[in-house]
Tab-separated table of C-alpha atoms in Angstrom:
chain	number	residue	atom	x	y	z
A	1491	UNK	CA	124.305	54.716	19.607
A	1492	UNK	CA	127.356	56.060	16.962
A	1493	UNK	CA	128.299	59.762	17.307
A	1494	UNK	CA	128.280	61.196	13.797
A	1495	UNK	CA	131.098	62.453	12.442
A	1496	UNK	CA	131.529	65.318	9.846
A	1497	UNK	CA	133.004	62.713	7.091
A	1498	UNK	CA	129.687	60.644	7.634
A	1499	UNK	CA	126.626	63.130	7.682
A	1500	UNK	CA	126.444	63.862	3.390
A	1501	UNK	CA	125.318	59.612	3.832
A	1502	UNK	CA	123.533	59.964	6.611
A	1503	UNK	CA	121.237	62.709	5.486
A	1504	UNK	CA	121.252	61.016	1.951
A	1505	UNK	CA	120.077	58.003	3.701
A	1506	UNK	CA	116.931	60.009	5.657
A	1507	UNK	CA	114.272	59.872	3.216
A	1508	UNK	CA	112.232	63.412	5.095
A	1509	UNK	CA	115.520	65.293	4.127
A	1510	UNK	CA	115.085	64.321	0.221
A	1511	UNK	CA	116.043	67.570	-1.890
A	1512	UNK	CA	116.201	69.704	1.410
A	1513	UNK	CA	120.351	70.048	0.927
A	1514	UNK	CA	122.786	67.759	-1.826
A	1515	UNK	CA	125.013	65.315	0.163
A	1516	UNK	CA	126.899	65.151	-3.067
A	1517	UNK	CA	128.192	68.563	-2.890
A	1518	UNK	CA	127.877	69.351	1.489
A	1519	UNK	CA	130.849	71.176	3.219
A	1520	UNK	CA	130.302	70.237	6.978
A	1521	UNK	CA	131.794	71.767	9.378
A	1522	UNK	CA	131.261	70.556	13.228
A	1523	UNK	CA	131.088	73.261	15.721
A	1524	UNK	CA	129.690	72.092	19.214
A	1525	UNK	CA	127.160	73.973	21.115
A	1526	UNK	CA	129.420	74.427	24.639
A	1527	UNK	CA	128.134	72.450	26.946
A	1528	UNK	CA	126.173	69.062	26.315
A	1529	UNK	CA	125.959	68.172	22.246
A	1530	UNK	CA	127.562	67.642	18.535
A	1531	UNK	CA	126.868	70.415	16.157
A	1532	UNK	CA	127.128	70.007	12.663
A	1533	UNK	CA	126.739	72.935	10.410
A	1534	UNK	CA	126.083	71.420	6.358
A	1535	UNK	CA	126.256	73.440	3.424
A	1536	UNK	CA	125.354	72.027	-0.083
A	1537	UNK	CA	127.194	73.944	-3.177
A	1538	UNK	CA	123.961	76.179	-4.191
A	1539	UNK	CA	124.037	77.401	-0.872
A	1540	UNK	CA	121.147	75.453	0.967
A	1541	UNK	CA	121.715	74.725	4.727
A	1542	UNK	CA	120.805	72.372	7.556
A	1543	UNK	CA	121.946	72.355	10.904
A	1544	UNK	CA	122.283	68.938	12.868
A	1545	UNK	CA	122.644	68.201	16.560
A	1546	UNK	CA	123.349	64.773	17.749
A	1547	UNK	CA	122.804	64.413	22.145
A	1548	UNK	CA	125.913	62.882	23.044
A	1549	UNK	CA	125.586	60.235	26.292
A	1550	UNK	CA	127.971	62.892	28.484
A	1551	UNK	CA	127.856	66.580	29.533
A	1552	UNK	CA	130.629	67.265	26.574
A	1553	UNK	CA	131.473	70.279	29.187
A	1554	UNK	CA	132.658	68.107	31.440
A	1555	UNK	CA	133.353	64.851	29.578
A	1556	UNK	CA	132.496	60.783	30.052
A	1557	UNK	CA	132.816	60.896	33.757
A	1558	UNK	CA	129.353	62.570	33.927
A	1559	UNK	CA	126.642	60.586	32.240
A	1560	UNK	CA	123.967	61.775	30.349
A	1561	UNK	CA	120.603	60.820	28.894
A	1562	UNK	CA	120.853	60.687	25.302
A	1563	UNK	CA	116.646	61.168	25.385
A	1564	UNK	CA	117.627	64.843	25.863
A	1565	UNK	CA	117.627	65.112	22.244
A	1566	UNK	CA	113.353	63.642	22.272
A	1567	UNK	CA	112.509	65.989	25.145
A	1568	UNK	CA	113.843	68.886	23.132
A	1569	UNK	CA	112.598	67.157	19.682
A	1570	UNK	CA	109.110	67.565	21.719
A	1571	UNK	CA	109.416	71.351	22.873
A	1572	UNK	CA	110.582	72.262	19.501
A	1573	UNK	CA	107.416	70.801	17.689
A	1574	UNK	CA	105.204	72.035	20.442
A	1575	UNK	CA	106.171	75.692	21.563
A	1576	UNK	CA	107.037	75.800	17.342
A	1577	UNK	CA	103.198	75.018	16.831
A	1578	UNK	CA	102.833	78.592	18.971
A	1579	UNK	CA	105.384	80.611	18.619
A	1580	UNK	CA	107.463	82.145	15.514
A	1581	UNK	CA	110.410	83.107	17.420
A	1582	UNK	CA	111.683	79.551	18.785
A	1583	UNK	CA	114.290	77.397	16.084
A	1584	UNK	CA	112.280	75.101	13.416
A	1585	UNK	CA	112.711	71.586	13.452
A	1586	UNK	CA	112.515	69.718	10.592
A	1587	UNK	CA	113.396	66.024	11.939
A	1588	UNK	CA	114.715	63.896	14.493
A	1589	UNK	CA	115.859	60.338	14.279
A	1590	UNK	CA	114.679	59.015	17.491
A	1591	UNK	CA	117.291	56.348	17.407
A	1592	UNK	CA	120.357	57.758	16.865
A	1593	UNK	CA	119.006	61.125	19.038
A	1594	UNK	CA	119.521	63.618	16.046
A	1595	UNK	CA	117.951	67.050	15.384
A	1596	UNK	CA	117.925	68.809	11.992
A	1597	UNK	CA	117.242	72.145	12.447
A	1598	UNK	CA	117.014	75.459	10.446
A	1599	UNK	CA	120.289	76.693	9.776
A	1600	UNK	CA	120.514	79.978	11.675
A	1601	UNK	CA	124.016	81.228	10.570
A	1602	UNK	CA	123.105	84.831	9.269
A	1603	UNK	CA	122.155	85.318	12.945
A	1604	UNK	CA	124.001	85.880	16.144
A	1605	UNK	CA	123.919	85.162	19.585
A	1606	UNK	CA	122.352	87.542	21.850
A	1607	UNK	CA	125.256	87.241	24.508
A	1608	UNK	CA	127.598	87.535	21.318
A	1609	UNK	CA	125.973	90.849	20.035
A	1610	UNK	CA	125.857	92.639	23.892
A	1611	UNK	CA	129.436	92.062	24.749
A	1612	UNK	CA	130.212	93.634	21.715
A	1613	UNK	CA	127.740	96.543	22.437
A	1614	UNK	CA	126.035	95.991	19.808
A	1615	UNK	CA	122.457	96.611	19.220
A	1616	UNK	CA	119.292	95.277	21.701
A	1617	UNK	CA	116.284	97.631	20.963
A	1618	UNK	CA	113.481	95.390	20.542
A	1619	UNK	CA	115.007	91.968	21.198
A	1620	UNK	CA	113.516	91.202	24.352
A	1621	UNK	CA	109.898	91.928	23.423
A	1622	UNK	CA	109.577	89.275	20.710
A	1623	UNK	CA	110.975	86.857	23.796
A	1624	UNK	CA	108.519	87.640	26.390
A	1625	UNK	CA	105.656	87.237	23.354
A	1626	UNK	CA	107.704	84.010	23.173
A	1627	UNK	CA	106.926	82.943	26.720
A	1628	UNK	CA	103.618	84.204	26.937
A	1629	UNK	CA	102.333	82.135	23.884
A	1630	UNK	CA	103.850	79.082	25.588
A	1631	UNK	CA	102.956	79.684	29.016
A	1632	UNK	CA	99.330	79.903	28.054
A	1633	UNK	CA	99.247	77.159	24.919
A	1634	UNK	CA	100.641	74.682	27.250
A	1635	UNK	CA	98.583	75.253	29.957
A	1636	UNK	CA	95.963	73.337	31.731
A	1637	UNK	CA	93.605	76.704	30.695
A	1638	UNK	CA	94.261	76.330	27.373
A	1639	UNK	CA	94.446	72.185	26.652
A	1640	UNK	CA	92.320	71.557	29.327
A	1641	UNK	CA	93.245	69.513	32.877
A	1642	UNK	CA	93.518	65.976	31.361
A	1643	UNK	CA	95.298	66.921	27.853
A	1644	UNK	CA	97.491	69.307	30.397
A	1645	UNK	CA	98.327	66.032	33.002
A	1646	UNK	CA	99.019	63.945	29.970
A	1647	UNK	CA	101.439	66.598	28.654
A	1648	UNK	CA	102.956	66.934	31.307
A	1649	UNK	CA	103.651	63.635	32.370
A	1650	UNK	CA	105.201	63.027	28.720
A	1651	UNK	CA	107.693	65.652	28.863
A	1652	UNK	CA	109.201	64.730	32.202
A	1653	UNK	CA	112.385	66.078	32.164
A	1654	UNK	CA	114.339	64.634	35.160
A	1655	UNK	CA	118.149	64.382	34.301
A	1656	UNK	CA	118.595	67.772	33.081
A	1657	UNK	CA	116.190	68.952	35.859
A	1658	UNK	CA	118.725	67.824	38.299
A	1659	UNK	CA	121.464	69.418	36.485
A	1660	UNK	CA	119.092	72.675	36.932
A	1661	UNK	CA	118.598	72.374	40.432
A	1662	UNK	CA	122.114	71.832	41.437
A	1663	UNK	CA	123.778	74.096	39.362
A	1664	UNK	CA	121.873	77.105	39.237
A	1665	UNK	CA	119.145	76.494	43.065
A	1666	UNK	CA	121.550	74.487	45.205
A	1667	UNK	CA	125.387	75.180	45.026
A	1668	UNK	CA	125.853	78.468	44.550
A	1669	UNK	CA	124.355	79.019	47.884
A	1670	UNK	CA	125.425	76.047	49.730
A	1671	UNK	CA	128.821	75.489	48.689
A	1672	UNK	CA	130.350	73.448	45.946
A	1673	UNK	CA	133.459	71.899	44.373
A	1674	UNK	CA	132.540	73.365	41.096
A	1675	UNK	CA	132.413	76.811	42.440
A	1676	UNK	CA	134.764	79.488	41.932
A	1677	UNK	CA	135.333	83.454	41.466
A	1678	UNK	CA	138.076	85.559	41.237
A	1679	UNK	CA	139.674	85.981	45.034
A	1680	UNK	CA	138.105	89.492	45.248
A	1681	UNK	CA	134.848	87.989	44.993
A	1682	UNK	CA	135.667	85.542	47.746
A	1683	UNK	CA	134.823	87.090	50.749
A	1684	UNK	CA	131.147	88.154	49.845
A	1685	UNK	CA	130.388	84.698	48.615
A	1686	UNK	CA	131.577	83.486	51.871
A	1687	UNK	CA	129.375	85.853	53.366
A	1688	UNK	CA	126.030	85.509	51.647
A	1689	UNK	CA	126.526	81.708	52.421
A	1690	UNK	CA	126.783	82.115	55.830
A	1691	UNK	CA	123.528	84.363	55.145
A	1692	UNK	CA	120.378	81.984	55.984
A	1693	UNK	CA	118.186	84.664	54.592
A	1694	UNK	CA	119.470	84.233	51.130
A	1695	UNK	CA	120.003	80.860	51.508
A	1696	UNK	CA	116.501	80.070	52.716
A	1697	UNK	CA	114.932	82.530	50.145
A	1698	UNK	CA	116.928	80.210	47.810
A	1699	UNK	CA	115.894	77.004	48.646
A	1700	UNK	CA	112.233	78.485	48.747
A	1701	UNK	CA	113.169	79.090	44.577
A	1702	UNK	CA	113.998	75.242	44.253
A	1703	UNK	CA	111.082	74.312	46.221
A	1704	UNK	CA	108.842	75.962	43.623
A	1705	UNK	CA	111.219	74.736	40.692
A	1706	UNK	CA	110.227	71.238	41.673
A	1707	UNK	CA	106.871	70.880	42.880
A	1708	UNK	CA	105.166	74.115	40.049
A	1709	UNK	CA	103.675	72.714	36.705
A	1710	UNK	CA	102.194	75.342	35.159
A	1711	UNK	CA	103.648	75.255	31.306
A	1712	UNK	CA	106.059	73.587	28.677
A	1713	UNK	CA	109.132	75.833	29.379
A	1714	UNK	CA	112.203	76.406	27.386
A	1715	UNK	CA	114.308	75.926	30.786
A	1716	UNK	CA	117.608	77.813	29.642
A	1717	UNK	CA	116.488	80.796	28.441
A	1718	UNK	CA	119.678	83.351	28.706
A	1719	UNK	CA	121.364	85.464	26.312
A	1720	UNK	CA	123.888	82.534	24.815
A	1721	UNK	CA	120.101	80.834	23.793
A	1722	UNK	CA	118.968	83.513	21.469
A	1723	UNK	CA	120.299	83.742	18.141
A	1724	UNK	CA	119.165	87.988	16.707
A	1725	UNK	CA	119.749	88.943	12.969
A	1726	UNK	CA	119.146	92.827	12.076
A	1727	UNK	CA	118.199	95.268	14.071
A	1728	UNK	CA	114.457	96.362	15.371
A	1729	UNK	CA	112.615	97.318	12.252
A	1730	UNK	CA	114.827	95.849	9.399
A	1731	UNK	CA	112.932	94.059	7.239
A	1732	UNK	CA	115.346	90.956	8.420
A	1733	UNK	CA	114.869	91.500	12.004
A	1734	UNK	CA	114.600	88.529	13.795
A	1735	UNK	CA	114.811	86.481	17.204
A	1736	UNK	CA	114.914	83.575	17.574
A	1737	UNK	CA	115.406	81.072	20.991
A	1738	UNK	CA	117.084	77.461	20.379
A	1739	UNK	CA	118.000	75.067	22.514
A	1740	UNK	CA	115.354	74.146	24.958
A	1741	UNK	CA	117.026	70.584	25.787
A	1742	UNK	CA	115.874	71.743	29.550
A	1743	UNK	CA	112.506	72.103	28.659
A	1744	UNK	CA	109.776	70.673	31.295
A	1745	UNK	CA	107.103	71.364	32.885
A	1746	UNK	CA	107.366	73.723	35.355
A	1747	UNK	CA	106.575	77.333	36.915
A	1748	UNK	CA	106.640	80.203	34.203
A	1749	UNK	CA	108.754	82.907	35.959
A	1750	UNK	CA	111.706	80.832	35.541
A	1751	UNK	CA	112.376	81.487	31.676
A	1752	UNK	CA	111.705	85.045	32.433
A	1753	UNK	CA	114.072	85.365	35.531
A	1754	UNK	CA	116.514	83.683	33.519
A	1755	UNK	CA	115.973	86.077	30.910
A	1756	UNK	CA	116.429	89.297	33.445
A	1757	UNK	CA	119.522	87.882	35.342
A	1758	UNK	CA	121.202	87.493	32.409
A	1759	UNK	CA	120.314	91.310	30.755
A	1760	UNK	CA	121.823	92.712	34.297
A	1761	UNK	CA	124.690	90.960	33.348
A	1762	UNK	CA	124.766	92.502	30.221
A	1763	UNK	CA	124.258	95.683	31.933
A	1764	UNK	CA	126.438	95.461	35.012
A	1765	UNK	CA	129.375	94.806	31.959
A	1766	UNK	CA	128.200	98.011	30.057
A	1767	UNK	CA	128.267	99.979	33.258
A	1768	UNK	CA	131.943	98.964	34.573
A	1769	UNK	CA	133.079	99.471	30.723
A	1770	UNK	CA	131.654	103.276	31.021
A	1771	UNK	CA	128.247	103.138	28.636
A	1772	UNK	CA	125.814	104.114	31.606
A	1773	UNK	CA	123.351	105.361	29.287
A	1774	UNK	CA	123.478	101.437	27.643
A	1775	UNK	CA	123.462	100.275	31.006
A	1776	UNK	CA	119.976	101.968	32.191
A	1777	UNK	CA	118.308	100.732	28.686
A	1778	UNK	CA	119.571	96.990	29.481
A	1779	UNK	CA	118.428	97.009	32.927
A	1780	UNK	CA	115.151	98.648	31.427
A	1781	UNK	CA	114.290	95.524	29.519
A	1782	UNK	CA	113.500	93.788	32.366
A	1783	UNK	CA	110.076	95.674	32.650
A	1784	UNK	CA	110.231	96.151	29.249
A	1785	UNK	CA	109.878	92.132	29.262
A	1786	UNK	CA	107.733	92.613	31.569
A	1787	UNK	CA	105.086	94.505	30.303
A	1788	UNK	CA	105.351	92.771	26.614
A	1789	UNK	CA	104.668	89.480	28.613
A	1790	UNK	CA	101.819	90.663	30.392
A	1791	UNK	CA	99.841	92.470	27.950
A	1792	UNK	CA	100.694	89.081	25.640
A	1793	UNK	CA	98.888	86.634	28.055
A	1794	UNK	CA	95.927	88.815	28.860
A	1795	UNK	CA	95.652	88.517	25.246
A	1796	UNK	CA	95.213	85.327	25.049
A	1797	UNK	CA	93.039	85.124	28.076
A	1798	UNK	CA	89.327	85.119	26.390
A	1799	UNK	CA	90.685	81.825	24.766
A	1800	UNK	CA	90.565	79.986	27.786
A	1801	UNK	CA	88.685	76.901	28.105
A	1802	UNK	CA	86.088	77.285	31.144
A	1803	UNK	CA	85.602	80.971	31.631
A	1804	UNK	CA	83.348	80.721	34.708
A	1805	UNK	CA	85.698	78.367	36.096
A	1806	UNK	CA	89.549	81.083	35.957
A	1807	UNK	CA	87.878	84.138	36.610
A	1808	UNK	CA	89.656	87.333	35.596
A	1809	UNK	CA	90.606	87.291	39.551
A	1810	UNK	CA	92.594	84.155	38.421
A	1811	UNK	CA	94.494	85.688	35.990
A	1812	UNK	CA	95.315	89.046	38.110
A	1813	UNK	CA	96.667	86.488	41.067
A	1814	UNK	CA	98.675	84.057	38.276
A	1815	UNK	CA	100.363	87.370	36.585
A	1816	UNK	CA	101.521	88.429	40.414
A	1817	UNK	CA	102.672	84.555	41.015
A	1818	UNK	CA	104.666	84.401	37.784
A	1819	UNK	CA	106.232	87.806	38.522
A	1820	UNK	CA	107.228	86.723	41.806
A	1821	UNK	CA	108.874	83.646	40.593
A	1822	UNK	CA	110.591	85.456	37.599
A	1823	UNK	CA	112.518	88.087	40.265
A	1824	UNK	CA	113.651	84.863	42.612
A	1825	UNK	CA	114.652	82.503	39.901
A	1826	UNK	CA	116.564	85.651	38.692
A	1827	UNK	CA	118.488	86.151	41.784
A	1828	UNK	CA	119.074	82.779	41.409
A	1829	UNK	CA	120.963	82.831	38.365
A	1830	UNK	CA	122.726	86.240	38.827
A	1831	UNK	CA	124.302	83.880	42.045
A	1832	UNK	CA	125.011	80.989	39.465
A	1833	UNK	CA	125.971	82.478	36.602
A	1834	UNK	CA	128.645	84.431	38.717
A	1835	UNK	CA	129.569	81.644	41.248
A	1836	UNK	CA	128.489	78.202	39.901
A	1837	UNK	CA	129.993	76.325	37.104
A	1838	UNK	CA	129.433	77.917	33.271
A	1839	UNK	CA	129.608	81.172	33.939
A	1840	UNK	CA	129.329	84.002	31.716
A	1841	UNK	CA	131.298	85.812	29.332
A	1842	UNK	CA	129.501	89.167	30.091
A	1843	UNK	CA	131.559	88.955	33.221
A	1844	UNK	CA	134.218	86.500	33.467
A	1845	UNK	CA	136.369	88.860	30.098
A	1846	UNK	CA	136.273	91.773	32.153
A	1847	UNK	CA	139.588	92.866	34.146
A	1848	UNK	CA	140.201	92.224	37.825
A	1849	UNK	CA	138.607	95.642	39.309
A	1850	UNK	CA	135.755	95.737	36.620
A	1851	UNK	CA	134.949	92.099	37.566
A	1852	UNK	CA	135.494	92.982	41.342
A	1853	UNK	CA	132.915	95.725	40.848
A	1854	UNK	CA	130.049	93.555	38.399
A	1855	UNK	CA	130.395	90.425	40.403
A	1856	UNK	CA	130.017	92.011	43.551
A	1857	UNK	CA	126.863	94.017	42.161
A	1858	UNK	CA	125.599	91.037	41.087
A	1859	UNK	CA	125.863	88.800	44.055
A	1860	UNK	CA	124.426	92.076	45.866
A	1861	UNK	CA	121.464	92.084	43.534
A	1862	UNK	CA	120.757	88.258	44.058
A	1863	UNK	CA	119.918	89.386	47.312
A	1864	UNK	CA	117.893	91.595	46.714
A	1865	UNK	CA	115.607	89.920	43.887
A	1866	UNK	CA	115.950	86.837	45.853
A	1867	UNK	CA	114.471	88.445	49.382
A	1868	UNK	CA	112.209	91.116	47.716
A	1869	UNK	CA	110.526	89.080	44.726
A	1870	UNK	CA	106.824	89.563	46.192
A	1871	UNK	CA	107.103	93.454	46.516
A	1872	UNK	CA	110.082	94.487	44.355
A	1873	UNK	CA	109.423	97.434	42.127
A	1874	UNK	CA	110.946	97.692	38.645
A	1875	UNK	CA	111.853	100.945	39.515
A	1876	UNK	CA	113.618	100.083	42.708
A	1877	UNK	CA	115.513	97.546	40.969
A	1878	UNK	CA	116.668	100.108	38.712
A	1879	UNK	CA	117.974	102.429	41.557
A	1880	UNK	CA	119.207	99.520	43.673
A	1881	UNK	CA	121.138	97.923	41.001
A	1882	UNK	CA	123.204	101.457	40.170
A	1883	UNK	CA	123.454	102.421	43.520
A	1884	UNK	CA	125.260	98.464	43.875
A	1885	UNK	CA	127.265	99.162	41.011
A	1886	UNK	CA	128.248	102.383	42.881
A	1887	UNK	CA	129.015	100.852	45.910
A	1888	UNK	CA	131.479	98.612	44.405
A	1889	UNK	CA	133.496	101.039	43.131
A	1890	UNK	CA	133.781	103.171	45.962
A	1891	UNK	CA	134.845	99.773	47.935
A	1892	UNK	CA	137.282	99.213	44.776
């Protein structure tokens, strides 16, 4: 497999005949702009103003470069989450073709939106982002569900969209070395000494690996698999007519437990609000941390919705659903105590955190790595209320140790 480059694609979409009249190679400016971590980007613009975007899986993390391998069949298990969670969802990126042998995506072109991660460093606008998202999740975690395909449709499924490479990237960046120690690691020296001492903390360590133990062994729905702020593109603002939100990405997707797209989700909205606090908005900082039951209660309300559509109603009793909402919930508070620990010690961290200065990152990493903790110890019985209090009264410890 050729990488494309930005002189070839005007031939090589003139040469796909399912992207006839979509853009004109004749008159495309291409631009190539990478995604961060793994791929090739390729934004194309024709002269009337039409756009595509395409994404080529390249056969290395592009992070890190050739010396670490990767899958170019990335590119099919995304192709495959894109069609399917696209099928139930408005709010995911539409794909409009993949060339299975040279691993490209053509996607919508999503440039009059911008990241999520983007807009909250700025301090710009969130009302009403989050709530399409959990809608998002809930239409997923029940359309790709045993309850909803039925248990041989659902093993079949699942099976298919094995994900195993970029599972393993999963479990050791964000469920394994953060808490056991890595070469990849690193924080700021302030941060040093509480690392050291929530790894020599078998608590957290153990409530950790009990997170990866479920990340391997639950199959309960298609999942997007990286869904943080940098994997949301938002245009407008909560009742514009252009409002819109939209997740991309979901190269992790598998099959797995649903809390983890949530927790994902939460960790990385306290890290949007742990930045807003140490930069002095506290009133911005209470309405970000409020979005996790915000979230919450969206996602809920969402999948009881859908409940009557289930397949065998005598079978998954309403009693089934009550005990799957407190599983998920459970999961979605550990596997975001997970990546509050990654995001702040593991490799590709965020910018929420890492463009602060040295005493406001002293005081939001160490609130943080406090909260993982907590979510991580507490995730059966946690309250969204005591989070609330217990994440201030963090942030308020740190800078009384600052």
């Amino acid at each position: 497999m050729t990488s494309l480059t930005a002189s070839e694609v005007p031939s090589y979409l003139a040469a796909r005949p399912a992207l006839c009249g979509l853009v004109d190679p004749a008159t495309l400016t291409v631009s190539e702009v990478g995604d961060g971590n793994l791929n090739l980007v390729f934004i194309c613009a024709d002269g009337a103003g039409r756009r595509v975007v395409l994404k080529q899986a390249l056969p290395y993390v592009r992070l890190v470069g050739p010396d670490w391998p990767m899958t170019e069949e990335r590119a099919t298990r995304e192709a495959n989450a894109l069609r399917v969670h696209g099928q139930l969802s408005d709010n995911i990126c539409r794909l409009i073709d993949f060339d299975a042998d040279r691993y490209v995506l053509v996607l919508e072109d999503l440039s009059d939106h911008e990241v999520l991660r983007t807009r909250l460093n700025a301090g710009g606008p969130h009302a009403g982002v989050t709530e399409p998202l959990a809608e998002y999740v809930a239409d997923v975690a029940f359309g790709t569900s045993f309850l909803a395909l039925g248990e041989e449709e659902f093993r079949r499924r699942a099976a298919a969209a094995a994900n195993p490479e970029l599972c393993a990237i999963t479990e050791d960046l964000i469920l394994t070395e953060p808490f056991l120690g890595a070469a990849r690691n690193s924080v700021r020296p302030s941060a040093e000494p509480l690392v050291a001492e929530l790894q020599a903390d078998p608590a957290w360590v153990d409530a950790a690996m009990a997170m990866k133990h479920r990340f391997v062994t639950v199959q309960e729905a298609l999942l997007h698999g990286d869904l943080h702020s940098g994997s949301v593109f938002v245009r407008g603002t909560e009742g514009s007519p252009d409002f819109s939100v939209k997740a991309f990405d979901p190269e992790f997707a598998w099959y797995g437990p649903v809390g983890f797209d949530l927790g994902l989700l939460w960790a990385n909205m306290l890290f949007a609000a742990a930045r807003a606090e140490v930069l002095g908005d506290h009133a911005r900082a209470r309405d970000l941390v409020a979005t996790c039951e915000i979230t919450w209660d969206r996602f809920r309300t969402r999948l009881r919705g859908h409940w009557p559509d289930r397949r065998c109603p005598a079978k998954y009793p309403d009693a089934y659903l009550t005990r799957w909402l407190a599983e998920i919930r459970a999961d979605a508070l550990g596997f975001a105590g997970c990546e509050a620990a990654r995001r702040t010690i593991g490799l590709a961290k965020v910018s929420d955190l890492e463009t602060l200065d040295d005493p406001g990152y002293a005081r939001a990493a160490t609130a943080m790595l406090r909260s993982s903790r907590l979510l991580l110890l507490r995730r059966a019985t946690l309250g969204f209320d005591q989070l609330v209090d217990a994440f201030f009264g963090l942030l308020g410890s740190a800078r009384c140790a600052g």
